[in-house]
mmCIF file of C-alpha atoms in Angstrom:
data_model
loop_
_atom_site.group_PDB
_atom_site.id
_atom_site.type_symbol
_atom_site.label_atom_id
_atom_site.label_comp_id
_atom_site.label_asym_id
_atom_site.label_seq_id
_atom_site.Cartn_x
_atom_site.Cartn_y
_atom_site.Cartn_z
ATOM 1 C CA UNK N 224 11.004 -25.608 14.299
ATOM 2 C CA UNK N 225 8.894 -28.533 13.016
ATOM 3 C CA UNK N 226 5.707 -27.713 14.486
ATOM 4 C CA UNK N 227 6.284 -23.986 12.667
ATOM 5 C CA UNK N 228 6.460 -25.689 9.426
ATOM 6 C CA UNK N 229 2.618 -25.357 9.125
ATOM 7 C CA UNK N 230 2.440 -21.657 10.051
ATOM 8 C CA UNK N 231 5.453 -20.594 8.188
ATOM 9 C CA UNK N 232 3.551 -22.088 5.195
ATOM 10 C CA UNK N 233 0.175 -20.781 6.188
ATOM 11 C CA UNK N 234 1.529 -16.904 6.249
ATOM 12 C CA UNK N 235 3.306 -17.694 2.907
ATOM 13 C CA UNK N 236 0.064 -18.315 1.481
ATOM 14 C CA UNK N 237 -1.950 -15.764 2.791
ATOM 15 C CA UNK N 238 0.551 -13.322 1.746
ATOM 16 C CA UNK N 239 0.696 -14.347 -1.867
ATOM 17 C CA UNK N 240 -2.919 -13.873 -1.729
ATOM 18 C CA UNK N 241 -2.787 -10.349 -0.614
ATOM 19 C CA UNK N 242 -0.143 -9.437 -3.393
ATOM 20 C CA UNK N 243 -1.741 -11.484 -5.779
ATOM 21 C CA UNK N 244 -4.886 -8.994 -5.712
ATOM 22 C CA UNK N 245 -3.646 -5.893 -4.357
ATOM 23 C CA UNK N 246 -3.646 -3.423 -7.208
ATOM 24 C CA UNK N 247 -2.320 -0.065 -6.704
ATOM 25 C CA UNK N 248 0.487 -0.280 -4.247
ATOM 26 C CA UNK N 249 0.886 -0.492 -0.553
ATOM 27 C CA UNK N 250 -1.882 1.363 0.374
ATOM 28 C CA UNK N 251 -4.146 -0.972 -1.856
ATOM 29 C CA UNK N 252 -2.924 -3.970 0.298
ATOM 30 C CA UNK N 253 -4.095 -2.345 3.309
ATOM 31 C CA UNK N 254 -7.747 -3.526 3.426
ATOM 32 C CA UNK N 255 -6.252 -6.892 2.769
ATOM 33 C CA UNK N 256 -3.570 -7.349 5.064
ATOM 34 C CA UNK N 257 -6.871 -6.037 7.857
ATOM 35 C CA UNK N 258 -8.850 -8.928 6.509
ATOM 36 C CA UNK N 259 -6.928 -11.792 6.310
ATOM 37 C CA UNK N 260 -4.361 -11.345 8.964
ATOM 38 C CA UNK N 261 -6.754 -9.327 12.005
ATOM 39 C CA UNK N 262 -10.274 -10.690 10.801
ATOM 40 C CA UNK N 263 -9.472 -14.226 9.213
ATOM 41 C CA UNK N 264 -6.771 -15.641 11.002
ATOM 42 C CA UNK N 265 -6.671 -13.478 14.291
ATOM 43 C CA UNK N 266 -2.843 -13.433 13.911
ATOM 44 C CA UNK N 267 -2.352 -9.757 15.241
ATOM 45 C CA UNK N 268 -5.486 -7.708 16.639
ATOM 46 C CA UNK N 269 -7.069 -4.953 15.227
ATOM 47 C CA UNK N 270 -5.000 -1.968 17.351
ATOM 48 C CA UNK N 271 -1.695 -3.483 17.088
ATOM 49 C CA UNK N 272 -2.144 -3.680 13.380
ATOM 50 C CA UNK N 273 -3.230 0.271 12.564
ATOM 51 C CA UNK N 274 0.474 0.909 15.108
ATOM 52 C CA UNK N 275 2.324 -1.587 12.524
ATOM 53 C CA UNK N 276 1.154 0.284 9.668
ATOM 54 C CA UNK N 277 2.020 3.479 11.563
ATOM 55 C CA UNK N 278 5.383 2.160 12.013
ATOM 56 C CA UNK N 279 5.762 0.891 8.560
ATOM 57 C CA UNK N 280 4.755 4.574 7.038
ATOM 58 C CA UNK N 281 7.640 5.887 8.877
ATOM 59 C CA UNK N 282 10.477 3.469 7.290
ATOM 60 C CA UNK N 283 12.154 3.571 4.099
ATOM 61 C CA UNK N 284 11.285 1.241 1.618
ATOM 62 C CA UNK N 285 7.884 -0.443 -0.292
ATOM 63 C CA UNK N 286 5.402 0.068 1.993
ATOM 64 C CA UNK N 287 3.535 -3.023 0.510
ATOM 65 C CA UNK N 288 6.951 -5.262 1.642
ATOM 66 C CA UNK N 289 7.580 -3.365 4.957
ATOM 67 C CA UNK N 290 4.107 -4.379 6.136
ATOM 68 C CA UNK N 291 4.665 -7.910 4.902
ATOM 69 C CA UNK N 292 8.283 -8.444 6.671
ATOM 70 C CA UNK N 293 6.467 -6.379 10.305
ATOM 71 C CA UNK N 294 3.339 -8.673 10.164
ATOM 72 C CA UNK N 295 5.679 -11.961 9.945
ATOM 73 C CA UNK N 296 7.910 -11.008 12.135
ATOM 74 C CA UNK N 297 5.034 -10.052 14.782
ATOM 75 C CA UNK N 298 3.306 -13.805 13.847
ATOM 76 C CA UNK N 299 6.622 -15.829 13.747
ATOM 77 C CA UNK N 300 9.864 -14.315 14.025
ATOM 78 C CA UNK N 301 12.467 -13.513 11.515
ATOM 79 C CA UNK N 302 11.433 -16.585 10.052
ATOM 80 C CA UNK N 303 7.888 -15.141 9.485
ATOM 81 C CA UNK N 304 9.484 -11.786 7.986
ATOM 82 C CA UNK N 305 10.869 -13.720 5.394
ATOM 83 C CA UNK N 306 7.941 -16.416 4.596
ATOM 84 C CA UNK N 307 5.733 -12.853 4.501
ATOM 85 C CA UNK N 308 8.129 -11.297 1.919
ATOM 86 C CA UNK N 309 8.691 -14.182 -0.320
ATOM 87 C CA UNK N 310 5.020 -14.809 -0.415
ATOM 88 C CA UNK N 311 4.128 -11.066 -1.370
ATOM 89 C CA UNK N 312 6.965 -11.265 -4.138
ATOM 90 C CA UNK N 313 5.965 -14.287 -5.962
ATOM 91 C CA UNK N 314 2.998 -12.936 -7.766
ATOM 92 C CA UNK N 315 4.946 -10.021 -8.958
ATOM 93 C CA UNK N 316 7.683 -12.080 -9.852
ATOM 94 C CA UNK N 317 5.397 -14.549 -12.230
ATOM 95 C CA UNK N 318 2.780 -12.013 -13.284
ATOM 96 C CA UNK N 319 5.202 -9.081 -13.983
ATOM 97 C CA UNK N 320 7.996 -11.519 -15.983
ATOM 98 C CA UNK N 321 4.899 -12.705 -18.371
ATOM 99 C CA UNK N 322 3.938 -9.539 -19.156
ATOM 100 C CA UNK N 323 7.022 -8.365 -19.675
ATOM 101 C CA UNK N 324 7.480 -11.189 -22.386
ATOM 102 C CA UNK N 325 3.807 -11.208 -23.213
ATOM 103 C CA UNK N 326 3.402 -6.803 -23.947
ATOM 104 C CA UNK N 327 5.887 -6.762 -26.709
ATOM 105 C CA UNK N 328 4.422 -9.257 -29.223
ATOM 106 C CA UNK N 329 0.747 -8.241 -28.095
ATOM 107 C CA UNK N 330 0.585 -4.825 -27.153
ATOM 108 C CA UNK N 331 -1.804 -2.608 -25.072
ATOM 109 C CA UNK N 332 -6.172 -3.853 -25.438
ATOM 110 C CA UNK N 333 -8.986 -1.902 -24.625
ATOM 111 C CA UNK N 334 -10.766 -4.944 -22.919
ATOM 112 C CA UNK N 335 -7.437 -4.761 -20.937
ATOM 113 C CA UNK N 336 -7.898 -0.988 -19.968
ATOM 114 C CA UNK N 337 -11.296 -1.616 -19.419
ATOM 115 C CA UNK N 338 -11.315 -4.143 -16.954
ATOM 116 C CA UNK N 339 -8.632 -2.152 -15.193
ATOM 117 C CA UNK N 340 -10.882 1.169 -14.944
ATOM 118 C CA UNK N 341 -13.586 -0.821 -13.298
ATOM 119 C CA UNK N 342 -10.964 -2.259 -10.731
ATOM 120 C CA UNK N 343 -9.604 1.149 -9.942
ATOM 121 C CA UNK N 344 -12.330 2.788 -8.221
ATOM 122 C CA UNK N 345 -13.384 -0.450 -6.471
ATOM 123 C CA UNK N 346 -9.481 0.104 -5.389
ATOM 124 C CA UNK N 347 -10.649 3.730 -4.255
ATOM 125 C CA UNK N 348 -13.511 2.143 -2.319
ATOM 126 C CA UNK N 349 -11.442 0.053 -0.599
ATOM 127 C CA UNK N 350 -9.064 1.596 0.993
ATOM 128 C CA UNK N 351 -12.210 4.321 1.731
ATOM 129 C CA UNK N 352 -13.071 1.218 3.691
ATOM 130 C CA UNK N 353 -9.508 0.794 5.285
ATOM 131 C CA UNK N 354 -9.510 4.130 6.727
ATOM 132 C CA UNK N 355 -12.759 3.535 8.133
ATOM 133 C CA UNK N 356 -12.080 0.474 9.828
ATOM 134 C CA UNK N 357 -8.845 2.089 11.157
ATOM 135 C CA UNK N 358 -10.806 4.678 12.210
ATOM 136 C CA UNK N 359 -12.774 2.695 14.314
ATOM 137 C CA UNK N 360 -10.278 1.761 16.440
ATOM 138 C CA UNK N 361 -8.178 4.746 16.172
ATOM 139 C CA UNK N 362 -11.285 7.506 16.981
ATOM 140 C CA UNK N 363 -11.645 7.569 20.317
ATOM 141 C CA UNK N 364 -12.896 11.141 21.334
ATOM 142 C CA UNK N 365 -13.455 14.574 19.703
ATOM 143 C CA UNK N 366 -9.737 15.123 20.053
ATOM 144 C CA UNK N 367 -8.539 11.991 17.783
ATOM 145 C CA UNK N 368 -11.186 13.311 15.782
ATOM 146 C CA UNK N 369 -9.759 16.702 15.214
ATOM 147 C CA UNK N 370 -5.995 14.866 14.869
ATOM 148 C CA UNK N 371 -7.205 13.026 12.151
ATOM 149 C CA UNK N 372 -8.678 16.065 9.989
ATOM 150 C CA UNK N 373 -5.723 18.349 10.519
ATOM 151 C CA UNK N 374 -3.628 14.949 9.509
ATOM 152 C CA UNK N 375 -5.754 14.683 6.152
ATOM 153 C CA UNK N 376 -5.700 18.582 5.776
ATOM 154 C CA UNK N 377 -2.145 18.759 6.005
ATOM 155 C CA UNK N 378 -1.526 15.571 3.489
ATOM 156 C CA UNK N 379 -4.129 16.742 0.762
ATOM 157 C CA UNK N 380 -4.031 20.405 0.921
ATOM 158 C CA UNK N 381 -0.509 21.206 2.039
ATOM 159 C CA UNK N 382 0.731 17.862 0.533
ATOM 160 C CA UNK N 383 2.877 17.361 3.937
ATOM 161 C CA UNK N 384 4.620 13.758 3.811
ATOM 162 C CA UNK N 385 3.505 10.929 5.920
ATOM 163 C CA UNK N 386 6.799 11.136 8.642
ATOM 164 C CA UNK N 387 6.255 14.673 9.524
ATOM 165 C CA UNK N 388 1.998 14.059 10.354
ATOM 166 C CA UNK N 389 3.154 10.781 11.877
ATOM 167 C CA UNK N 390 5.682 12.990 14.077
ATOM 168 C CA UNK N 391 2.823 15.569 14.828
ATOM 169 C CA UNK N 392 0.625 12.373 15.859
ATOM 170 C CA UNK N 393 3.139 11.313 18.510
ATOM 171 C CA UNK N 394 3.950 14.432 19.688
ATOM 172 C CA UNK N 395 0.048 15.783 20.192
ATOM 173 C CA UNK N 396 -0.868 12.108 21.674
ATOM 174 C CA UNK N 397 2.205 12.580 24.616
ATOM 175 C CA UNK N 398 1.142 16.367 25.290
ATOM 176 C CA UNK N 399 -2.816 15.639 25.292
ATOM 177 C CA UNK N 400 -2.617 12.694 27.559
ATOM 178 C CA UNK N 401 -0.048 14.455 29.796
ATOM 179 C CA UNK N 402 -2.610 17.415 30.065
ATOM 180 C CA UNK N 403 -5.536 14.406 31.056
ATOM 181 C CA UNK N 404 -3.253 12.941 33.345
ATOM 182 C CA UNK N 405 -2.780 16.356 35.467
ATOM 183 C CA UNK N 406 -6.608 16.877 35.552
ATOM 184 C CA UNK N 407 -7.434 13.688 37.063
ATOM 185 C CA UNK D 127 26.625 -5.481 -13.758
ATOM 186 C CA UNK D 128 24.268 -7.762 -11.494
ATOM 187 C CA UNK D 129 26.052 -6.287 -8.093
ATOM 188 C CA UNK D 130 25.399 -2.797 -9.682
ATOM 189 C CA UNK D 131 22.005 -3.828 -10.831
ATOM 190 C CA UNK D 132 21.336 -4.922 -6.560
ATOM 191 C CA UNK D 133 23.078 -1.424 -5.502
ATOM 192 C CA UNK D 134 20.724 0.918 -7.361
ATOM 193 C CA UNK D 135 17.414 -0.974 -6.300
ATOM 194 C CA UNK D 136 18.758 -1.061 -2.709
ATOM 195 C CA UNK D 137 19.398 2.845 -2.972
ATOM 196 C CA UNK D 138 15.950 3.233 -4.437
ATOM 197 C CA UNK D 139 14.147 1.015 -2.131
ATOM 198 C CA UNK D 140 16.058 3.030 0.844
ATOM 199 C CA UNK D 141 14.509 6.797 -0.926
ATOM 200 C CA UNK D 142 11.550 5.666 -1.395
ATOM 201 C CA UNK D 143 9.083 6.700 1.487
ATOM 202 C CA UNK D 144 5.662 5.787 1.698
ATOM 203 C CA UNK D 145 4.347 4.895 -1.801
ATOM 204 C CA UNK D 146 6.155 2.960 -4.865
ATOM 205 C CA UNK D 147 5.610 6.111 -7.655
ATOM 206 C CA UNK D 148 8.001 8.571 -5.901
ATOM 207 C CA UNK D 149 11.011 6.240 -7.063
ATOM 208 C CA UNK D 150 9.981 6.795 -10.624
ATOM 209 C CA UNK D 151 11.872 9.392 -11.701
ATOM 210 C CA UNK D 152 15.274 8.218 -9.275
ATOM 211 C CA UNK D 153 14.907 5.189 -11.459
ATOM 212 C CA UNK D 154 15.132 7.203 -15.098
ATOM 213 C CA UNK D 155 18.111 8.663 -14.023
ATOM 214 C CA UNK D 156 19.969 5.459 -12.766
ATOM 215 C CA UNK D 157 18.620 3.770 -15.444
ATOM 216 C CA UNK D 158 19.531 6.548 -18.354
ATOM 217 C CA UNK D 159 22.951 7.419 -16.890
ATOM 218 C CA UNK D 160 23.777 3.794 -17.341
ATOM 219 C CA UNK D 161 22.523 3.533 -20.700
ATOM 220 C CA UNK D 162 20.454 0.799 -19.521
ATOM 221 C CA UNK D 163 16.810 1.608 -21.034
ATOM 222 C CA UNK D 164 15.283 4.396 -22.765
ATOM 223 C CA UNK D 165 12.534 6.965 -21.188
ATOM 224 C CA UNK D 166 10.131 5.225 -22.936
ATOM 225 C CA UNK D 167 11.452 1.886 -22.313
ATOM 226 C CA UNK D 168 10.919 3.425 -18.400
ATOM 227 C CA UNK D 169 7.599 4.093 -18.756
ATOM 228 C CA UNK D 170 6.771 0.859 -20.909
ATOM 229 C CA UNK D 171 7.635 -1.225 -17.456
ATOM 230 C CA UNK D 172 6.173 1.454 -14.951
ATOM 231 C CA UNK D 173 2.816 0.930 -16.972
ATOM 232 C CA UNK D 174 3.485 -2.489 -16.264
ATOM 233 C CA UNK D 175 4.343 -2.846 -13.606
ATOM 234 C CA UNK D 176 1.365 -0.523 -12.292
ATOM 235 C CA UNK D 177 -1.147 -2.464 -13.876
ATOM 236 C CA UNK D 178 0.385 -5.833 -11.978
ATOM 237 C CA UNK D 179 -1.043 -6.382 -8.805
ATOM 238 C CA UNK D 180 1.350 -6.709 -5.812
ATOM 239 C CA UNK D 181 3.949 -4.026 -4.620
ATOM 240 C CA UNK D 182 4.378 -1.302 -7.018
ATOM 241 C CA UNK D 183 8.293 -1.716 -6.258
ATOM 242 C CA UNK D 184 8.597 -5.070 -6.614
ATOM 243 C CA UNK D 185 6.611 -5.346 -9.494
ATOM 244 C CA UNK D 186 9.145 -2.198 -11.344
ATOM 245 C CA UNK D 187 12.363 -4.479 -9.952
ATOM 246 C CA UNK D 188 10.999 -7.415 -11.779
ATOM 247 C CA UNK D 189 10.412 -5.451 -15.150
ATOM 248 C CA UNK D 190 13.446 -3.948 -14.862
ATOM 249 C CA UNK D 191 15.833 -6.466 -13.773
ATOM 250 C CA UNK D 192 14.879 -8.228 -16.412
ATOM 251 C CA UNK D 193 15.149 -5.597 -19.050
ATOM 252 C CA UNK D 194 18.708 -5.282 -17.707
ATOM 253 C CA UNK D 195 19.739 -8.444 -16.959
ATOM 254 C CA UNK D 196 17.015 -11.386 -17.736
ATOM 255 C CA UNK D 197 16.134 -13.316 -15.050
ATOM 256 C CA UNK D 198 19.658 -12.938 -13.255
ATOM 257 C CA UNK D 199 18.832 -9.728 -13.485
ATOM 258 C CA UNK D 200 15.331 -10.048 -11.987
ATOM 259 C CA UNK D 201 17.072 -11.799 -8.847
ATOM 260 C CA UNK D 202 19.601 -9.001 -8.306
ATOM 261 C CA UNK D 203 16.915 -6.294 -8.162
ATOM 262 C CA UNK D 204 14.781 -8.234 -5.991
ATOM 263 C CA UNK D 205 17.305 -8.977 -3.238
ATOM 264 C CA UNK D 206 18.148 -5.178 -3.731
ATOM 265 C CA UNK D 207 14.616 -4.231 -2.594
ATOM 266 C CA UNK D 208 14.404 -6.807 0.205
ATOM 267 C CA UNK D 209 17.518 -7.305 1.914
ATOM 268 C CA UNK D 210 18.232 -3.450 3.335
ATOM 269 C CA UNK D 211 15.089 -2.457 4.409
ATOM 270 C CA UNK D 212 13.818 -6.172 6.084
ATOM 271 C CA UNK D 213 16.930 -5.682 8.164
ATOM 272 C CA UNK D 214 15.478 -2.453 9.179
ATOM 273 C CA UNK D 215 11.900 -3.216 9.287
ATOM 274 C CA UNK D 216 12.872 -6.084 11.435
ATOM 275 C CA UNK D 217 15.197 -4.684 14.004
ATOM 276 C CA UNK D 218 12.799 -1.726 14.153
ATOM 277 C CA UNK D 219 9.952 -4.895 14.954
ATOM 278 C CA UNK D 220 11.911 -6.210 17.648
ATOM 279 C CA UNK D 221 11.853 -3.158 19.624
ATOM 280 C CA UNK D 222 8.150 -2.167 18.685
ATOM 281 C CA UNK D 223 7.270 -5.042 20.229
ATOM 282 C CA UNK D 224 9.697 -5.007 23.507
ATOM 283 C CA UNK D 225 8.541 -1.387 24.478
ATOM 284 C CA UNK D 226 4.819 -1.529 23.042
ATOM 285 C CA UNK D 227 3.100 -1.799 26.547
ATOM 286 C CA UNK D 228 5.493 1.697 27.310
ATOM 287 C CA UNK D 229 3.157 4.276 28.588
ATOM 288 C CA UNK D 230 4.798 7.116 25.834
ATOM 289 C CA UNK D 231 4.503 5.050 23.720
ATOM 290 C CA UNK D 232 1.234 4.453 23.738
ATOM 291 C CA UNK D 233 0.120 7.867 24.412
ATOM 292 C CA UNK D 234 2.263 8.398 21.211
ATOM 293 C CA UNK D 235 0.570 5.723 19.266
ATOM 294 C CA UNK D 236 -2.692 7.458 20.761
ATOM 295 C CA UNK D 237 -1.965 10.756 18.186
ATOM 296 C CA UNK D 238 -0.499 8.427 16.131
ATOM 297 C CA UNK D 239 -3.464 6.075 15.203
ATOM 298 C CA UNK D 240 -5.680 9.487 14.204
ATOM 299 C CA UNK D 241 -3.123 10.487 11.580
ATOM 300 C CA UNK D 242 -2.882 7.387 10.213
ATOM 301 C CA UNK D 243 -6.225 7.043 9.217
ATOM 302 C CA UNK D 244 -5.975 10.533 7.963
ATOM 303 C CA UNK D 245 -3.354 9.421 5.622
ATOM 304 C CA UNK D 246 -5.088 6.151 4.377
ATOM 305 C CA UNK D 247 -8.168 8.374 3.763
ATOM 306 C CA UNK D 248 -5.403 10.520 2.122
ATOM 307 C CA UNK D 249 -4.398 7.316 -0.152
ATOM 308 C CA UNK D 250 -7.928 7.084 -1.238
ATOM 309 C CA UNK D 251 -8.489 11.050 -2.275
ATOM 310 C CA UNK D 252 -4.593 10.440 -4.113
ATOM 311 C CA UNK D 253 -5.469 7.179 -6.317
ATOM 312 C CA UNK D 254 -8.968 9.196 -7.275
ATOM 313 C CA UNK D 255 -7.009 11.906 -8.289
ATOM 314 C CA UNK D 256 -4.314 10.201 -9.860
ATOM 315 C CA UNK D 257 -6.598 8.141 -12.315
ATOM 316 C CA UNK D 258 -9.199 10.756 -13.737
ATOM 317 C CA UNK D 259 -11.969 9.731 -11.324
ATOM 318 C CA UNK D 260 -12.353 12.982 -9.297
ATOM 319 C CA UNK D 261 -10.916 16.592 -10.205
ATOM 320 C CA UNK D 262 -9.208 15.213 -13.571
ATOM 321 C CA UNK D 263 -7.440 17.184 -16.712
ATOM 322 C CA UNK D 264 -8.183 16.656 -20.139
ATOM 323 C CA UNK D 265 -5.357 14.357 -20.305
ATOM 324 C CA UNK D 266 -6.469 11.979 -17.864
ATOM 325 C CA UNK D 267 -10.071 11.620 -18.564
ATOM 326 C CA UNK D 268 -11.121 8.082 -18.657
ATOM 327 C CA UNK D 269 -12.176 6.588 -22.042
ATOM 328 C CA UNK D 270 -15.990 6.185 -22.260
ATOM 329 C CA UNK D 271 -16.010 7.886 -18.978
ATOM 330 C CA UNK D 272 -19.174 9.727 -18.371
ATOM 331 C CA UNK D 273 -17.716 12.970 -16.806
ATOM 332 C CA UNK D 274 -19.604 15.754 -14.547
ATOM 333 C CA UNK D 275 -18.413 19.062 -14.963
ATOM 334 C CA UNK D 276 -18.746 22.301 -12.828
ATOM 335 C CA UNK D 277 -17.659 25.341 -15.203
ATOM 336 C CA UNK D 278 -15.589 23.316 -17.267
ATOM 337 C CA UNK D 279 -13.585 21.885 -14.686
ATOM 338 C CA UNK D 280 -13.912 17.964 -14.298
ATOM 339 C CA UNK D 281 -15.717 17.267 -10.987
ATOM 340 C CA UNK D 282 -16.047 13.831 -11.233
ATOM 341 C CA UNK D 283 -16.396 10.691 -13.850
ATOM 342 C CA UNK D 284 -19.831 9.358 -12.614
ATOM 343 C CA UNK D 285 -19.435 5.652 -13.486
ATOM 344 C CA UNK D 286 -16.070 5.351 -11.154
ATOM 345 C CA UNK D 287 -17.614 7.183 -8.505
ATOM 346 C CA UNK D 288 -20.789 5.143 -8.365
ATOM 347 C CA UNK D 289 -18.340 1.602 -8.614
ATOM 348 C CA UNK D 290 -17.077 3.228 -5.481
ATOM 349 C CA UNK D 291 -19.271 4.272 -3.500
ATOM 350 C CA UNK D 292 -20.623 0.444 -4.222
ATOM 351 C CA UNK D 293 -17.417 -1.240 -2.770
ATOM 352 C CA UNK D 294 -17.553 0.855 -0.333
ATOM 353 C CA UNK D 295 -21.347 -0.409 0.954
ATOM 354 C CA UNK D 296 -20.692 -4.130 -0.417
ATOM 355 C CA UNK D 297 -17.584 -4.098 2.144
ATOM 356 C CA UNK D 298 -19.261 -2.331 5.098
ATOM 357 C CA UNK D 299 -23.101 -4.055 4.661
ATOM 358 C CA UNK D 300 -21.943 -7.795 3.926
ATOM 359 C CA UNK D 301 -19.207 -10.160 4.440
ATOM 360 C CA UNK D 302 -17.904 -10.306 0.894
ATOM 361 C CA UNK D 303 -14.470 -11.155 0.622
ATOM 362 C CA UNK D 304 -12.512 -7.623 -1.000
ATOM 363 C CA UNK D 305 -10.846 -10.039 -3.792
ATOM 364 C CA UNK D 306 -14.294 -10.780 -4.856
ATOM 365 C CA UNK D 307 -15.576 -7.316 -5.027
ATOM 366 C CA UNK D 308 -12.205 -6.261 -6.639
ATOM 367 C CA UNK D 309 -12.633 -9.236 -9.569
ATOM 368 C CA UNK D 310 -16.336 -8.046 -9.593
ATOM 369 C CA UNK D 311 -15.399 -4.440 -10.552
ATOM 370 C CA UNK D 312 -13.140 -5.637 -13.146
ATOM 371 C CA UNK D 313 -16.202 -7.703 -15.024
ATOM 372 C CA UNK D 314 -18.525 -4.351 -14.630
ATOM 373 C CA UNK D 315 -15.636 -2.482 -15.840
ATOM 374 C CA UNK D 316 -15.512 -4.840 -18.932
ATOM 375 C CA UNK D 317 -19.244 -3.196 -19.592
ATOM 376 C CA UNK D 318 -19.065 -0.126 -18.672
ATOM 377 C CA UNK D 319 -16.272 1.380 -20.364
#
């Protein structure tokens, strides 16, 4: 317990960062959580970590917190869960409460809505960059590759939600590497 | 009021599948039917709370639990949003990890991995969408933007696509931290529009 003092506090930390400058929900806090967690610290590696967020897609709840509580929990336990969560939430909690105090004696500022429509497409980039990463360990063969379309297809075009593709993604993994196992 | 407060943010936290937005409009209707805030009031704190960085969620319990409730009110929504699902996120943990080595399961998580990055490419495509950079209606077209249009429909706002397509290349050429390019983009936005 006393030698996890110094971890508990060091996920804290790193996950206030991530909420502290992840703009645009829990996909937005993607590339971060990859950075920080797989490429900084070298907590969780960089497979395990595209099957968490697969995981975390299929619960109910903030995607942003889900992946927070999964990550700690995978680092350090329950305790870990919760030092994850609390340090995603504290940003919120202190930038969100001065606003809300701040907005109604000020009011909205161009500068304001400027800044904020240079950060959004940097946002866009971003995760653009996420998926690519992911991809990189996810894209194995032409099949993965062909998964992955139909996947973006289906979620774009035919606005399917993220449990049923994540349902076809099991299912067509089991069936193609049963059909590879039989031919070898 | 507080317990009530906890029971609706739990309820919406538990609806609310991939993605904070989708609560939105289950939150007008708790929130209206209790005569708790206005549908402007609503979208006052979503705009808030969507311009705040961290999760979209948490940052819409905070707005509105104060609203409500002050900061009692704050700390009633926030254990609403946490407590359910990190009981579920972590018993579902606990037996991710004991089976992960499973040979299903990985052939699952084979499948799996390719949708996912469908999806986050997905996410990307949605928050262009959703903000007037690509494919936009009048209504949504940024201000100052510098749109591109192909018979009258909005193809693209130029400036947004070429911050893009910049993060993108500072992130996969160099080692720059993605905080930095984000505060970066904010400056140039300062400029640009």
């Amino acid at each position: 317990m006393k030698n996890k003092r110094p971890l508990l506090l060091d996920i804290y930390i790193t996950f206030l960062k991530i909420g502290a400058f992840s703009f645009g929900g829990g996909y937005a806090m993607i590339p971060l959580i990859e950075r920080e967690v797989v490429v900084n610290k070298k907590w969780i590696d960089k497979e395990k970590i595209v099957d968490i967020f697969a995981v975390v897609e299929s619960l109910p709840g903030a995607v942003a917190l889900n992946s927070s509580a999964f990550v700690g929990y995978t680092i350090a336990g329950i305790q870990g869960a919760i030092a994850a969560m609390l340090g995603n939430l504290t940003p919120s909690v202190i930038i969100v409460l001065l606003l809300s105090i701040l907005i109604s004696s000020v009011g909205s500022n161009p500068s304001i809505s400027a800044v904020f429509n240079g950060i959004r497409p940097a946002i866009v980039g971003l995760i653009a960059y996420a998926a690519y990463r992911i991809g990189r360990a996810a894209i194995k063969d032409y099949i993965t590759v062909i998964i992955m379309i139909i996947a973006f297809i289906g979620a774009v075009f035919l606005k399917i939600a993220p449990i049923p593709l994540i349902v076809f993604g099991a299912i067509s993994g089991i069936i193609v590497k049963k059909i590879q196992s039989k031919k070898l | 009021m507080l317990f009530n407060i906890f029971l609706i943010f739990a309820k919406l936290s538990m609806f609310c599948f991939g993605g904070g937005y989708v609560m939105i409009p289950i939150i007008l209707e708790e929130l209206e039917k209790n005569g708790w805030a206005t549908a402007a009031e609503v979208i006052d704190v979503v705009a808030i709370a969507g311009m705040s960085p961290g999760p979209i969620v948490a940052n819409a319990a905070v707005g509105f639990g104060y609203k409500i409730a002050g900061v009692p009110g704050v700390l009633a929504a926030l254990l609403g949003i946490t407590i359910p699902c990190g009981i579920i996120v972590i018993v579902v943990a606990k037996f991710f990890l004991k089976f992960y080595e499973n040979d299903k399961i990985q052939s699952a998580l084979y499948g799996i991995r390719a949708v996912i990055t469908g999806i986050i490419f997905f996410a990307a495509v949605k928050l262009a969408l959703e903000n007037g950079i690509i494919g936009a209606s009048e209504n949504l077209f940024i201000k100052n933007g510098y749109n591109i249009f192909v018979s009258s429909n909005q193809l693209f706002e130029l400036k947004s696509i070429i911050i893009i397509v910049l993060s993108f290349l500072a992130l996969l050429k160099t080692k720059i931290h993605p905080i930095f390019i984000i505060c970066i983009a904010g400056g140039v936005g300062l400029f640009l529009f």
